[in-house]
């Protein structure tokens, strides 16, 4: 684990992710720097390492590994409502990647 004195720099709001997650990963990249991965399972330790993410040119991804009893947070509407409610004064775009599927009933003739 790393120096625990850094822990307060993330803010109290960030740590609420552990109410619904077993593990949290933060991937971050600045234009002029390498990509890094911060991860922790909330057991009092965390790691920071260089990370390869060719899709991330600049910005931050927060990846929550949800607890089994918190899967409601996978619902698109639930996530959108939370982001809207708690990011009213954020001056940066927040992008939510969603995946849409359409089910189609197929008969034997098709």
PDB file of C-alpha atoms in Angstrom:
ATOM      1  CA  UNK A   1       0.000   0.000   0.000  1.00  0.00           C
ATOM      2  CA  UNK A   2       0.925   3.621  -0.428  1.00  0.00           C
ATOM      3  CA  UNK A   3       1.192   6.577   1.961  1.00  0.00           C
ATOM      4  CA  UNK A   4      -2.161   6.903   3.727  1.00  0.00           C
ATOM      5  CA  UNK A   5      -1.675  10.662   4.295  1.00  0.00           C
ATOM      6  CA  UNK A   6      -2.737  11.145   0.653  1.00  0.00           C
ATOM      7  CA  UNK A   7      -6.122   9.592   1.286  1.00  0.00           C
ATOM      8  CA  UNK A   8      -7.951  12.822   2.223  1.00  0.00           C
ATOM      9  CA  UNK A   9      -7.125  14.453  -1.099  1.00  0.00           C
ATOM     10  CA  UNK A  10      -9.899  12.511  -2.859  1.00  0.00           C
ATOM     11  CA  UNK A  11     -12.699  13.965  -0.753  1.00  0.00           C
ATOM     12  CA  UNK A  12     -15.459  12.403   1.298  1.00  0.00           C
ATOM     13  CA  UNK A  13     -17.825  12.087  -1.676  1.00  0.00           C
ATOM     14  CA  UNK A  14     -15.453   9.817  -3.508  1.00  0.00           C
ATOM     15  CA  UNK A  15     -15.355   7.362  -0.620  1.00  0.00           C
ATOM     16  CA  UNK A  16     -19.125   6.942  -0.742  1.00  0.00           C
ATOM     17  CA  UNK A  17     -18.382   4.680  -3.744  1.00  0.00           C
ATOM     18  CA  UNK A  18     -17.430   2.021  -1.187  1.00  0.00           C
ATOM     19  CA  UNK A  19     -21.004   1.944   0.102  1.00  0.00           C
ATOM     20  CA  UNK A  20     -21.918   0.134  -3.127  1.00  0.00           C
ATOM     21  CA  UNK A  21     -18.559  -1.228  -4.343  1.00  0.00           C
ATOM     22  CA  UNK A  22     -16.152  -3.956  -3.279  1.00  0.00           C
ATOM     23  CA  UNK A  23     -13.335  -2.340  -5.250  1.00  0.00           C
ATOM     24  CA  UNK A  24     -12.840   1.043  -6.942  1.00  0.00           C
ATOM     25  CA  UNK A  25     -10.421   1.807  -9.762  1.00  0.00           C
ATOM     26  CA  UNK A  26      -9.542   5.280 -11.044  1.00  0.00           C
ATOM     27  CA  UNK A  27      -7.764   5.548 -14.388  1.00  0.00           C
ATOM     28  CA  UNK A  28      -6.402   9.019 -15.084  1.00  0.00           C
ATOM     29  CA  UNK A  29      -4.465  10.617 -17.929  1.00  0.00           C
ATOM     30  CA  UNK A  30      -3.226  14.158 -18.557  1.00  0.00           C
ATOM     31  CA  UNK A  31      -2.277  15.258 -22.079  1.00  0.00           C
ATOM     32  CA  UNK A  32       1.411  15.520 -21.226  1.00  0.00           C
ATOM     33  CA  UNK A  33       1.755  12.560 -18.872  1.00  0.00           C
ATOM     34  CA  UNK A  34       1.430   8.798 -18.740  1.00  0.00           C
ATOM     35  CA  UNK A  35      -1.785   7.048 -17.775  1.00  0.00           C
ATOM     36  CA  UNK A  36      -2.060   5.807 -14.170  1.00  0.00           C
ATOM     37  CA  UNK A  37      -4.347   3.444 -12.281  1.00  0.00           C
ATOM     38  CA  UNK A  38      -5.307   3.965  -8.630  1.00  0.00           C
ATOM     39  CA  UNK A  39      -7.153   1.061  -7.028  1.00  0.00           C
ATOM     40  CA  UNK A  40      -8.348   0.014  -3.622  1.00  0.00           C
ATOM     41  CA  UNK A  41     -10.700  -2.454  -1.994  1.00  0.00           C
ATOM     42  CA  UNK A  42     -11.253  -0.053   0.948  1.00  0.00           C
ATOM     43  CA  UNK A  43      -9.195  -2.156   3.317  1.00  0.00           C
ATOM     44  CA  UNK A  44      -6.963   0.767   4.272  1.00  0.00           C
ATOM     45  CA  UNK A  45      -4.512   0.325   1.399  1.00  0.00           C
ATOM     46  CA  UNK A  46      -4.359   1.351  -2.238  1.00  0.00           C
ATOM     47  CA  UNK A  47      -1.970   1.033  -5.144  1.00  0.00           C
ATOM     48  CA  UNK A  48      -0.967   3.384  -7.921  1.00  0.00           C
ATOM     49  CA  UNK A  49       0.630   2.047 -11.079  1.00  0.00           C
ATOM     50  CA  UNK A  50       1.267   2.991 -14.684  1.00  0.00           C
ATOM     51  CA  UNK A  51      -1.583   1.794 -16.860  1.00  0.00           C
ATOM     52  CA  UNK A  52      -2.115   1.229 -20.561  1.00  0.00           C
ATOM     53  CA  UNK A  53      -5.487   2.521 -21.798  1.00  0.00           C
ATOM     54  CA  UNK A  54      -5.260   3.449 -25.495  1.00  0.00           C
ATOM     55  CA  UNK A  55      -8.871   4.721 -25.499  1.00  0.00           C
ATOM     56  CA  UNK A  56      -8.206   7.325 -22.807  1.00  0.00           C
ATOM     57  CA  UNK A  57      -6.403  10.298 -24.377  1.00  0.00           C
ATOM     58  CA  UNK A  58      -7.177  12.703 -21.526  1.00  0.00           C
ATOM     59  CA  UNK A  59      -9.424  12.581 -18.468  1.00  0.00           C
ATOM     60  CA  UNK A  60     -10.475  10.199 -15.722  1.00  0.00           C
ATOM     61  CA  UNK A  61     -12.497   6.994 -15.536  1.00  0.00           C
ATOM     62  CA  UNK A  62     -13.961   5.788 -12.246  1.00  0.00           C
ATOM     63  CA  UNK A  63     -14.734   2.054 -12.270  1.00  0.00           C
ATOM     64  CA  UNK A  64     -16.859   0.663  -9.447  1.00  0.00           C
ATOM     65  CA  UNK A  65     -16.962  -3.112  -8.930  1.00  0.00           C
ATOM     66  CA  UNK A  66     -20.421  -3.300  -7.404  1.00  0.00           C
ATOM     67  CA  UNK A  67     -21.362  -5.453  -4.440  1.00  0.00           C
ATOM     68  CA  UNK A  68     -23.828  -8.228  -5.284  1.00  0.00           C
ATOM     69  CA  UNK A  69     -26.660  -6.491  -3.435  1.00  0.00           C
ATOM     70  CA  UNK A  70     -26.122  -3.117  -5.164  1.00  0.00           C
ATOM     71  CA  UNK A  71     -26.808  -4.058  -8.795  1.00  0.00           C
ATOM     72  CA  UNK A  72     -29.588  -1.446  -9.070  1.00  0.00           C
ATOM     73  CA  UNK A  73     -26.745   0.985  -9.803  1.00  0.00           C
ATOM     74  CA  UNK A  74     -26.275  -0.723 -13.171  1.00  0.00           C
ATOM     75  CA  UNK A  75     -29.595   0.706 -14.332  1.00  0.00           C
ATOM     76  CA  UNK A  76     -29.114   3.610 -16.749  1.00  0.00           C
ATOM     77  CA  UNK A  77     -31.881   5.772 -15.263  1.00  0.00           C
ATOM     78  CA  UNK A  78     -30.532   5.296 -11.719  1.00  0.00           C
ATOM     79  CA  UNK A  79     -27.047   6.393 -12.795  1.00  0.00           C
ATOM     80  CA  UNK A  80     -28.297   9.392 -14.795  1.00  0.00           C
ATOM     81  CA  UNK A  81     -30.437  10.574 -11.869  1.00  0.00           C
ATOM     82  CA  UNK A  82     -27.491  10.332  -9.449  1.00  0.00           C
ATOM     83  CA  UNK A  83     -25.060  12.105 -11.768  1.00  0.00           C
ATOM     84  CA  UNK A  84     -27.544  14.896 -12.450  1.00  0.00           C
ATOM     85  CA  UNK A  85     -28.333  15.338  -8.755  1.00  0.00           C
ATOM     86  CA  UNK A  86     -24.729  15.425  -7.530  1.00  0.00           C
ATOM     87  CA  UNK A  87     -22.910  17.192 -10.380  1.00  0.00           C
ATOM     88  CA  UNK A  88     -24.950  20.359 -10.756  1.00  0.00           C
ATOM     89  CA  UNK A  89     -21.925  22.607 -10.185  1.00  0.00           C
ATOM     90  CA  UNK A  90     -19.297  20.528 -12.004  1.00  0.00           C
ATOM     91  CA  UNK A  91     -17.758  22.565 -14.820  1.00  0.00           C
ATOM     92  CA  UNK A  92     -16.671  19.560 -16.877  1.00  0.00           C
ATOM     93  CA  UNK A  93     -18.556  17.208 -19.145  1.00  0.00           C
ATOM     94  CA  UNK A  94     -19.519  13.882 -17.605  1.00  0.00           C
ATOM     95  CA  UNK A  95     -19.928  11.169 -20.209  1.00  0.00           C
ATOM     96  CA  UNK A  96     -21.948   8.042 -19.539  1.00  0.00           C
ATOM     97  CA  UNK A  97     -21.358   5.140 -21.879  1.00  0.00           C
ATOM     98  CA  UNK A  98     -24.473   3.025 -22.323  1.00  0.00           C
ATOM     99  CA  UNK A  99     -25.141  -0.129 -24.265  1.00  0.00           C
ATOM    100  CA  UNK A 100     -28.508  -0.662 -25.914  1.00  0.00           C
ATOM    101  CA  UNK A 101     -29.884  -4.046 -26.931  1.00  0.00           C
ATOM    102  CA  UNK A 102     -33.031  -4.868 -28.836  1.00  0.00           C
ATOM    103  CA  UNK A 103     -34.635  -8.257 -28.486  1.00  0.00           C
ATOM    104  CA  UNK A 104     -36.427  -9.609 -31.503  1.00  0.00           C
ATOM    105  CA  UNK A 105     -38.581 -12.697 -31.569  1.00  0.00           C
ATOM    106  CA  UNK A 106     -37.625 -14.916 -34.494  1.00  0.00           C
ATOM    107  CA  UNK A 107     -39.830 -17.612 -35.941  1.00  0.00           C
ATOM    108  CA  UNK A 108     -38.614 -20.916 -37.366  1.00  0.00           C
ATOM    109  CA  UNK A 109     -39.224 -19.569 -40.891  1.00  0.00           C
ATOM    110  CA  UNK A 110     -36.579 -16.858 -40.447  1.00  0.00           C
TER     111      UNK A 110
END
